[in-house]
Amino acid sequence: MPKILDQRRLVPNLHLLEVHAPEVARKCRPGQFVIIMPDERGERIPLSIADWDVERGSVTAVFLVVGTSTRKLAALKAGNEVPVFVGPLGRPSEIASFGTVVLAAGCFGIGALWPTARALKAAGNKVIAVIDAKADYLVYWKDRYQSVCDRVLFSSRDHALASKDFIPRPLEDTLKAEAPVARVIAVGCTYLMYACAQATKPLGIKTIVSLNPIMVDGTGMCGACRCTAAGKTKFACVDGPDFDAHEVDWEELFIRRKSYFDDEVRSLCRYEETELP
Amino acid sequence: MAEEKKELAPELKEKLRAEFEKDWRKDLRKAVPPKDRMKQVRQKMPERPAGERNKDFKEVNLGLTQDMAQAEARRCLDCANPQCIAGCPVAIDIPSFVKLIERGEFLAAAWKLKETNSLPAICGRVCPQETQCEELCAMKKASGVPVAIGNLERFASDFERLSGSINIPPLLPPTGKKVAVIGAGPAGLTVAGDLAKLGHKVTVFEALHESGGVLIYGIPEFRLPKAILKAEVDYLRRLGVDIRTSFVVGMTATIDDLRNDGYEAFFIGSGAGLPNFMKIPGENLVGVYSANEYLTRVNLMRAYAFPAYDTPVFQAKTAAVIGGGNVAMDSVRTAKRLGAERAVIVYRRSRTEMPARTEEIHHAEEEGIEFQLLTTPIRYFGDNYGHLRAMECQKMGLGEPDASGRRRPVPIEGSEYTIEVDLAVCAIGQSPNPLIPQTTPGLKMGKWANVEVDWATMATSLPGVYAGGDIIRGGATVILAMGDARVAAAQIDKYLRR
Ligand SMILES: Cc1cc2nc3c(=O)[nH]c(=O)nc-3n(C[C@H](O)[C@H](O)[C@H](O)COP(=O)(O)OP(=O)(O)OC[C@H]3O[C@@H](n4cnc5c(N)ncnc54)[C@H](O)[C@@H]3O)c2cc1C
Ligand SMILES: Cc1cc2nc3c(=O)[nH]c(=O)nc-3n(C[C@H](O)[C@H](O)[C@H](O)COP(=O)(O)OP(=O)(O)OC[C@H]3O[C@@H](n4cnc5c(N)ncnc54)[C@H](O)[C@@H]3O)c2cc1C
Ligand code: SF4
Ligand code: SF4
Ligand code: FES
């Protein structure tokens, strides 16, 4: 079974997980994800690939602690094993020489977008990142972004780093200042991606988002992950996870992501009452 | 797209004849005259009471007792020219194994089965016997009631498993050749077993975290207990087969990557896992599942035990399952077991056209499943939260027969009505899994997104790459998948020794 090499808190509620999976590492490309099952009774959950190291044979993800599965992951230690760590899954993000690309990241998306930032820079783009967090101390991997991006902006509600606004405002400002921008790539919680899509739509700038519907197998076999894009039903795990943000039926995605809200709460209560160390 | 029933090969006929002529067979034939055999009634498979079994996931059928099995075996006429064998896609020597049961040699009967069928405990449970071996049985013609070949097959292989004396056949000396099998469904597992016995080094790559394909994620415990599958997979491991789960060929490594890693031959048994939807309004509402998702949550992820297991599944008051095949029956019976007050099959043709096995339809009826036949959903309605609330249906009439020979359903104008449902499961079929074709350049595809093969050899358009089962047929059956696999294994062996 795949072994955990590292599991630690990056900032409150956001953790890094590095897993020994040499075959997966060999094939990783920006924008792909893995499916992990924290223990034998666990759920299969998708996490974006935030980094990989072919020599070390490892794959890294950054996750937000929300419910039972992610709490279970946060309780793992180096040396523990997980029964399932499968990937890389999904279509890789399109990497090409676009010109100027603006990245909009928040939450676990800061990790998830990192391989894309790196690859876009290597492909000769001007790369600008707008990173959003509730507060300054919730920003991680600042140095990584600063090492490859032409410019990195921050927005946080406590206002210390830069803009105090939620991401659409600084994003709009950046798009105006950097015009012409060839594309925007937004990754993070659904609301952040939706808000970015709303901001770029009037400007007519192509915007890519990495959708995160509920999944089971992640290989196109169940249809749990279905989303509507350009009026057509798509399976996010094999047709995505990247989609054109202006084609996504956001309302449906929000609703479908909440499918099991009651069950998740029940599951979490049970976990915290009976299993949490 | 499948090939037709084959004439038995001359070598096989000769082998059968030799068995037929054995003294003990002659003695047994003489011991009971055919007319006495014909007088006996078919043994009824003992099963748990419907009102009890529709509340849990334990197996419905209990299996024949030894006495019952022997009595049933006695019904077989041991025909000189046994037609039953032609009905079995892997040509099991049916009279031999049945007569071994009659004689009380249950282990020998099990080994006889294993000569041609590596998963008899499974086929004995899920084969559509009534349209295969039993359809052609002489007893069916003579008395209207065929010998219960499937039940006997199940009995013998269960006996072997429960006795703990699973026979490991002699393996041929190692050839040093590496074979990659893609998919651990019945097709892949069969190829793996055959090639391991022939001395090749076999690795099975399976995308999910447990082996079995549809047998683990689709067919529920109440029809096929997981322990049986586990025993079969353990057996393959003991033959030296390496099973690598959580490995998605095409993503974790492509066929070309595996070739570079030293694999010389390939078998694609990746199945027909892509669920079809009806593309009607409201299908993406919360509470509308594909049968694959519904069954995977319950079987593979064990959602029936939520929250002890973390994967949830919707608990319905009224569940509607769209379709009339085995997949639909499994889904609707699952919904009932999970506590649905009403569990309804909605099928657009009539009872006679239903593709599900007769036994499953019958069991479903006993368990209180409702059938709304000649009916099709045309739209789903949601509540303010985007959850399924109701389904609009339309009545259908039957028109002229279509390409499949079944009468084509035609909508009846003005017959629309609405039923309140809070769970809908779409079980209208699956298409071949597109991942391998998409990631394997040069692999020739057929009309239905299936991998194309030469039916005589199961060879695909790529050298050293063979395929079988649902990936070439679309949704078919376990035994057809295994039949393909046996042909492919023999050809792969030939290819590796060329
Ligand atoms: C392609 C993809 C990439 C993702 N990448 C990341 C990532 O890099 N980091 C990260 O923190 N999160 C990521 N997510 C979201 C992550 O999968 C969920 O946060 C996680 O499953 C929550 O599980 P839980 O049991 O802890 O929480 P729960 O309490 O079970 O659920 C909390 C919320 O998470 C979502 N969720 C629940 N189960 C699943 C599931 N099986 N599949 C997908 N979503 C589910 C639902 O919207 C739910 O409301 C990604 C999702 C997808 C589809
Ligand atoms: C609910 C249900 C009930 C059924 N009931 C019956 C019945 O009663 N009787 C009967 O005879 N038939 C029945 N069938 C049909 C029967 O199960 C199938 O015909 C049979 O399983 C096909 O076998 P297979 O090996 O070709 O494919 P599958 O059983 O589908 O196995 C394919 C395997 O390949 C894996 N895979 C796919 N892609 C990849 C990849 N890229 N890399 C690695 N692995 C991969 C899949 O995860 C899967 O495990 C039923 C089917 C279903 C869904
Ligand atoms: S494998 Fe199926 S078709 Fe063949 S003898 Fe057994 S039940 Fe009949
Ligand atoms: S056809 Fe029927 S009676 Fe004849 S050998 Fe086969 S099982 Fe026995
Ligand atoms: S997660 Fe099952 S099809 Fe996408």
PDB file of C-alpha atoms in Angstrom, chain B residues 224-406:
ATOM      1  CA  LEU B 224     -22.999 -13.197  -5.445  1.00  0.00           C
ATOM      2  CA  PRO B 225     -21.313 -13.106  -2.035  1.00  0.00           C
ATOM      3  CA  LYS B 226     -17.973 -11.336  -2.047  1.00  0.00           C
ATOM      4  CA  ALA B 227     -16.348 -14.254  -0.217  1.00  0.00           C
ATOM      5  CA  ILE B 228     -16.771 -16.370  -3.350  1.00  0.00           C
ATOM      6  CA  LEU B 229     -15.043 -13.861  -5.517  1.00  0.00           C
ATOM      7  CA  LYS B 230     -12.319 -13.487  -2.924  1.00  0.00           C
ATOM      8  CA  ALA B 231     -11.686 -17.237  -2.982  1.00  0.00           C
ATOM      9  CA  GLU B 232     -11.323 -17.119  -6.770  1.00  0.00           C
ATOM     10  CA  VAL B 233      -8.917 -14.208  -6.624  1.00  0.00           C
ATOM     11  CA  ASP B 234      -6.865 -15.914  -3.898  1.00  0.00           C
ATOM     12  CA  TYR B 235      -6.670 -18.960  -6.109  1.00  0.00           C
ATOM     13  CA  LEU B 236      -5.222 -16.867  -8.931  1.00  0.00           C
ATOM     14  CA  ARG B 237      -2.662 -15.404  -6.547  1.00  0.00           C
ATOM     15  CA  ARG B 238      -1.641 -18.918  -5.603  1.00  0.00           C
ATOM     16  CA  LEU B 239      -1.105 -19.613  -9.294  1.00  0.00           C
ATOM     17  CA  GLY B 240       1.447 -16.804  -9.206  1.00  0.00           C
ATOM     18  CA  VAL B 241      -0.680 -14.055 -10.755  1.00  0.00           C
ATOM     19  CA  ASP B 242       0.264 -10.583  -9.580  1.00  0.00           C
ATOM     20  CA  ILE B 243      -2.733  -8.269  -9.192  1.00  0.00           C
ATOM     21  CA  ARG B 244      -1.997  -4.568  -9.123  1.00  0.00           C
ATOM     22  CA  THR B 245      -5.091  -2.693  -7.996  1.00  0.00           C
ATOM     23  CA  SER B 246      -5.473   1.126  -8.190  1.00  0.00           C
ATOM     24  CA  PHE B 247      -3.586   1.140 -11.478  1.00  0.00           C
ATOM     25  CA  VAL B 248      -5.390   2.800 -14.369  1.00  0.00           C
ATOM     26  CA  VAL B 249      -3.923   1.724 -17.664  1.00  0.00           C
ATOM     27  CA  GLY B 250      -3.903   4.737 -19.926  1.00  0.00           C
ATOM     28  CA  MET B 251      -3.261   7.061 -16.976  1.00  0.00           C
ATOM     29  CA  THR B 252      -0.824   5.421 -14.531  1.00  0.00           C
ATOM     30  CA  ALA B 253       0.902   3.852 -17.546  1.00  0.00           C
ATOM     31  CA  THR B 254      -0.128   3.379 -21.149  1.00  0.00           C
ATOM     32  CA  ILE B 255       0.113   0.128 -23.071  1.00  0.00           C
ATOM     33  CA  ASP B 256       3.209   1.565 -24.751  1.00  0.00           C
ATOM     34  CA  ASP B 257       4.773   2.326 -21.356  1.00  0.00           C
ATOM     35  CA  LEU B 258       4.114  -1.252 -20.284  1.00  0.00           C
ATOM     36  CA  ARG B 259       5.703  -2.523 -23.477  1.00  0.00           C
ATOM     37  CA  ASN B 260       8.803  -0.535 -22.576  1.00  0.00           C
ATOM     38  CA  ASP B 261       8.703  -2.165 -19.152  1.00  0.00           C
ATOM     39  CA  GLY B 262       9.087  -5.571 -20.798  1.00  0.00           C
ATOM     40  CA  TYR B 263       5.509  -6.766 -21.208  1.00  0.00           C
ATOM     41  CA  GLU B 264       5.287  -8.691 -24.456  1.00  0.00           C
ATOM     42  CA  ALA B 265       1.591  -9.419 -24.723  1.00  0.00           C
ATOM     43  CA  PHE B 266      -1.568  -7.661 -23.571  1.00  0.00           C
ATOM     44  CA  PHE B 267      -5.140  -8.554 -22.897  1.00  0.00           C
ATOM     45  CA  ILE B 268      -7.674  -5.739 -22.710  1.00  0.00           C
ATOM     46  CA  GLY B 269     -10.588  -6.745 -20.499  1.00  0.00           C
ATOM     47  CA  SER B 270     -11.610  -3.288 -19.403  1.00  0.00           C
ATOM     48  CA  GLY B 271     -15.342  -3.884 -19.702  1.00  0.00           C
ATOM     49  CA  ALA B 272     -18.298  -1.698 -20.557  1.00  0.00           C
ATOM     50  CA  GLY B 273     -18.257   0.667 -17.637  1.00  0.00           C
ATOM     51  CA  LEU B 274     -19.477   3.903 -19.193  1.00  0.00           C
ATOM     52  CA  PRO B 275     -23.018   4.548 -17.975  1.00  0.00           C
ATOM     53  CA  ASN B 276     -25.636   5.722 -20.460  1.00  0.00           C
ATOM     54  CA  PHE B 277     -28.145   8.376 -19.509  1.00  0.00           C
ATOM     55  CA  MET B 278     -31.422   9.175 -21.238  1.00  0.00           C
ATOM     56  CA  LYS B 279     -30.649  12.853 -21.800  1.00  0.00           C
ATOM     57  CA  ILE B 280     -34.021  13.977 -20.521  1.00  0.00           C
ATOM     58  CA  PRO B 281     -34.669  17.166 -18.538  1.00  0.00           C
ATOM     59  CA  GLY B 282     -33.791  17.019 -14.860  1.00  0.00           C
ATOM     60  CA  GLU B 283     -31.419  14.095 -15.108  1.00  0.00           C
ATOM     61  CA  ASN B 284     -28.706  15.921 -13.185  1.00  0.00           C
ATOM     62  CA  LEU B 285     -30.936  16.559 -10.186  1.00  0.00           C
ATOM     63  CA  VAL B 286     -29.636  15.305  -6.874  1.00  0.00           C
ATOM     64  CA  GLY B 287     -31.156  11.852  -6.400  1.00  0.00           C
ATOM     65  CA  VAL B 288     -30.786  10.639  -9.975  1.00  0.00           C
ATOM     66  CA  TYR B 289     -28.049   8.033 -10.205  1.00  0.00           C
ATOM     67  CA  SER B 290     -26.563   5.864 -12.881  1.00  0.00           C
ATOM     68  CA  ALA B 291     -26.906   2.210 -11.900  1.00  0.00           C
ATOM     69  CA  ASN B 292     -23.116   2.034 -11.829  1.00  0.00           C
ATOM     70  CA  GLU B 293     -22.862   4.797  -9.275  1.00  0.00           C
ATOM     71  CA  TYR B 294     -25.695   3.448  -7.148  1.00  0.00           C
ATOM     72  CA  LEU B 295     -24.386  -0.101  -7.119  1.00  0.00           C
ATOM     73  CA  THR B 296     -20.752   0.971  -6.690  1.00  0.00           C
ATOM     74  CA  ARG B 297     -21.610   3.058  -3.672  1.00  0.00           C
ATOM     75  CA  VAL B 298     -23.495   0.178  -2.096  1.00  0.00           C
ATOM     76  CA  ASN B 299     -21.334  -2.795  -3.118  1.00  0.00           C
ATOM     77  CA  LEU B 300     -17.752  -1.642  -3.567  1.00  0.00           C
ATOM     78  CA  MET B 301     -17.902   1.218  -1.066  1.00  0.00           C
ATOM     79  CA  ARG B 302     -20.335  -0.540   1.314  1.00  0.00           C
ATOM     80  CA  ALA B 303     -22.650   2.421   1.710  1.00  0.00           C
ATOM     81  CA  TYR B 304     -25.282   0.060   3.155  1.00  0.00           C
ATOM     82  CA  ALA B 305     -23.184   0.228   6.312  1.00  0.00           C
ATOM     83  CA  PHE B 306     -22.928   4.057   6.382  1.00  0.00           C
ATOM     84  CA  PRO B 307     -21.801   5.715   8.655  1.00  0.00           C
ATOM     85  CA  ALA B 308     -19.513   2.874   9.787  1.00  0.00           C
ATOM     86  CA  TYR B 309     -18.219   3.136   6.227  1.00  0.00           C
ATOM     87  CA  ASP B 310     -17.782   6.699   5.021  1.00  0.00           C
ATOM     88  CA  THR B 311     -19.479   6.580   1.615  1.00  0.00           C
ATOM     89  CA  PRO B 312     -23.131   7.720   1.724  1.00  0.00           C
ATOM     90  CA  VAL B 313     -26.011   6.702  -0.531  1.00  0.00           C
ATOM     91  CA  PHE B 314     -29.522   8.106  -0.689  1.00  0.00           C
ATOM     92  CA  GLN B 315     -32.194   6.424   1.344  1.00  0.00           C
ATOM     93  CA  ALA B 316     -35.409   6.552  -0.649  1.00  0.00           C
ATOM     94  CA  LYS B 317     -39.064   6.453   0.177  1.00  0.00           C
ATOM     95  CA  THR B 318     -39.952   5.718  -3.411  1.00  0.00           C
ATOM     96  CA  ALA B 319     -37.250   4.498  -5.751  1.00  0.00           C
ATOM     97  CA  ALA B 320     -37.751   4.199  -9.490  1.00  0.00           C
ATOM     98  CA  VAL B 321     -35.317   2.141 -11.527  1.00  0.00           C
ATOM     99  CA  ILE B 322     -35.360   2.653 -15.275  1.00  0.00           C
ATOM    100  CA  GLY B 323     -34.617  -0.449 -17.325  1.00  0.00           C
ATOM    101  CA  GLY B 324     -35.430  -4.143 -17.521  1.00  0.00           C
ATOM    102  CA  GLY B 325     -32.104  -5.977 -17.432  1.00  0.00           C
ATOM    103  CA  ASN B 326     -30.080  -7.611 -14.666  1.00  0.00           C
ATOM    104  CA  VAL B 327     -28.611  -4.260 -13.773  1.00  0.00           C
ATOM    105  CA  ALA B 328     -32.075  -2.808 -13.216  1.00  0.00           C
ATOM    106  CA  MET B 329     -33.165  -5.800 -11.118  1.00  0.00           C
ATOM    107  CA  ASP B 330     -30.052  -5.564  -8.958  1.00  0.00           C
ATOM    108  CA  SER B 331     -30.596  -1.834  -8.465  1.00  0.00           C
ATOM    109  CA  VAL B 332     -34.271  -2.079  -7.569  1.00  0.00           C
ATOM    110  CA  ARG B 333     -33.761  -4.962  -5.155  1.00  0.00           C
ATOM    111  CA  THR B 334     -30.944  -2.987  -3.573  1.00  0.00           C
ATOM    112  CA  ALA B 335     -33.207   0.032  -3.118  1.00  0.00           C
ATOM    113  CA  LYS B 336     -35.787  -2.182  -1.447  1.00  0.00           C
ATOM    114  CA  ARG B 337     -33.162  -3.613   0.894  1.00  0.00           C
ATOM    115  CA  LEU B 338     -32.003  -0.141   1.805  1.00  0.00           C
ATOM    116  CA  GLY B 339     -35.509   0.549   3.082  1.00  0.00           C
ATOM    117  CA  ALA B 340     -37.512   2.029   0.201  1.00  0.00           C
ATOM    118  CA  GLU B 341     -41.237   1.758   0.876  1.00  0.00           C
ATOM    119  CA  ARG B 342     -41.894   1.475  -2.837  1.00  0.00           C
ATOM    120  CA  ALA B 343     -39.295   0.204  -5.290  1.00  0.00           C
ATOM    121  CA  VAL B 344     -40.495   0.339  -8.867  1.00  0.00           C
ATOM    122  CA  ILE B 345     -39.179  -0.934 -12.173  1.00  0.00           C
ATOM    123  CA  VAL B 346     -40.043   1.383 -15.040  1.00  0.00           C
ATOM    124  CA  TYR B 347     -39.526  -0.424 -18.328  1.00  0.00           C
ATOM    125  CA  ARG B 348     -40.549   0.711 -21.756  1.00  0.00           C
ATOM    126  CA  ARG B 349     -41.435  -2.679 -23.220  1.00  0.00           C
ATOM    127  CA  SER B 350     -43.470  -5.563 -21.810  1.00  0.00           C
ATOM    128  CA  ARG B 351     -42.541  -8.440 -19.524  1.00  0.00           C
ATOM    129  CA  THR B 352     -41.605 -10.788 -22.375  1.00  0.00           C
ATOM    130  CA  GLU B 353     -38.981  -8.408 -23.728  1.00  0.00           C
ATOM    131  CA  MET B 354     -37.224  -7.941 -20.395  1.00  0.00           C
ATOM    132  CA  PRO B 355     -33.615  -8.956 -20.794  1.00  0.00           C
ATOM    133  CA  ALA B 356     -33.091  -9.823 -17.103  1.00  0.00           C
ATOM    134  CA  ARG B 357     -32.765 -13.442 -16.072  1.00  0.00           C
ATOM    135  CA  THR B 358     -36.141 -15.037 -15.324  1.00  0.00           C
ATOM    136  CA  GLU B 359     -35.017 -15.980 -11.836  1.00  0.00           C
ATOM    137  CA  GLU B 360     -34.131 -12.370 -11.016  1.00  0.00           C
ATOM    138  CA  ILE B 361     -37.483 -11.022 -12.233  1.00  0.00           C
ATOM    139  CA  HIS B 362     -39.239 -13.685 -10.238  1.00  0.00           C
ATOM    140  CA  HIS B 363     -37.219 -12.956  -7.103  1.00  0.00           C
ATOM    141  CA  ALA B 364     -37.866  -9.250  -7.511  1.00  0.00           C
ATOM    142  CA  GLU B 365     -41.618  -9.830  -7.701  1.00  0.00           C
ATOM    143  CA  GLU B 366     -41.562 -11.971  -4.593  1.00  0.00           C
ATOM    144  CA  GLU B 367     -39.677  -9.278  -2.754  1.00  0.00           C
ATOM    145  CA  GLY B 368     -42.392  -6.742  -3.407  1.00  0.00           C
ATOM    146  CA  ILE B 369     -40.933  -4.869  -6.350  1.00  0.00           C
ATOM    147  CA  GLU B 370     -43.559  -3.055  -8.444  1.00  0.00           C
ATOM    148  CA  PHE B 371     -43.409  -3.148 -12.220  1.00  0.00           C
ATOM    149  CA  GLN B 372     -44.616  -0.286 -14.366  1.00  0.00           C
ATOM    150  CA  LEU B 373     -44.242  -1.794 -17.801  1.00  0.00           C
ATOM    151  CA  LEU B 374     -44.647  -0.143 -21.177  1.00  0.00           C
ATOM    152  CA  THR B 375     -43.636   3.076 -19.482  1.00  0.00           C
ATOM    153  CA  THR B 376     -40.789   5.488 -19.928  1.00  0.00           C
ATOM    154  CA  PRO B 377     -39.744   8.581 -17.969  1.00  0.00           C
ATOM    155  CA  ILE B 378     -39.698  11.775 -19.980  1.00  0.00           C
ATOM    156  CA  ARG B 379     -38.599  14.281 -17.376  1.00  0.00           C
ATOM    157  CA  TYR B 380     -37.648  14.667 -13.726  1.00  0.00           C
ATOM    158  CA  PHE B 381     -38.858  17.392 -11.398  1.00  0.00           C
ATOM    159  CA  GLY B 382     -36.878  18.814  -8.512  1.00  0.00           C
ATOM    160  CA  ASP B 383     -37.721  20.718  -5.360  1.00  0.00           C
ATOM    161  CA  ASN B 384     -36.332  24.125  -4.441  1.00  0.00           C
ATOM    162  CA  TYR B 385     -33.074  22.526  -3.334  1.00  0.00           C
ATOM    163  CA  GLY B 386     -32.469  20.751  -6.615  1.00  0.00           C
ATOM    164  CA  HIS B 387     -33.419  17.365  -5.209  1.00  0.00           C
ATOM    165  CA  LEU B 388     -35.507  14.891  -7.184  1.00  0.00           C
ATOM    166  CA  ARG B 389     -39.163  15.008  -6.226  1.00  0.00           C
ATOM    167  CA  ALA B 390     -41.158  13.491  -9.065  1.00  0.00           C
ATOM    168  CA  MET B 391     -40.925  11.886 -12.445  1.00  0.00           C
ATOM    169  CA  GLU B 392     -43.143  12.354 -15.459  1.00  0.00           C
ATOM    170  CA  CYS B 393     -43.792   9.137 -17.353  1.00  0.00           C
ATOM    171  CA  GLN B 394     -45.350   8.273 -20.642  1.00  0.00           C
ATOM    172  CA  LYS B 395     -47.098   5.048 -21.613  1.00  0.00           C
ATOM    173  CA  MET B 396     -45.769   3.084 -24.552  1.00  0.00           C
ATOM    174  CA  GLY B 397     -47.356   0.759 -27.073  1.00  0.00           C
ATOM    175  CA  LEU B 398     -45.515  -1.951 -28.975  1.00  0.00           C
ATOM    176  CA  GLY B 399     -44.941  -1.451 -32.680  1.00  0.00           C
ATOM    177  CA  GLU B 400     -43.043  -3.431 -35.294  1.00  0.00           C
ATOM    178  CA  PRO B 401     -40.020  -5.541 -34.284  1.00  0.00           C
ATOM    179  CA  ASP B 402     -36.714  -3.654 -34.460  1.00  0.00           C
ATOM    180  CA  ALA B 403     -33.201  -4.844 -35.323  1.00  0.00           C
ATOM    181  CA  SER B 404     -32.993  -6.842 -32.089  1.00  0.00           C
ATOM    182  CA  GLY B 405     -36.175  -8.706 -32.990  1.00  0.00           C
ATOM    183  CA  ARG B 406     -38.033  -7.166 -30.058  1.00  0.00           C
TER     184      ARG B 406
END
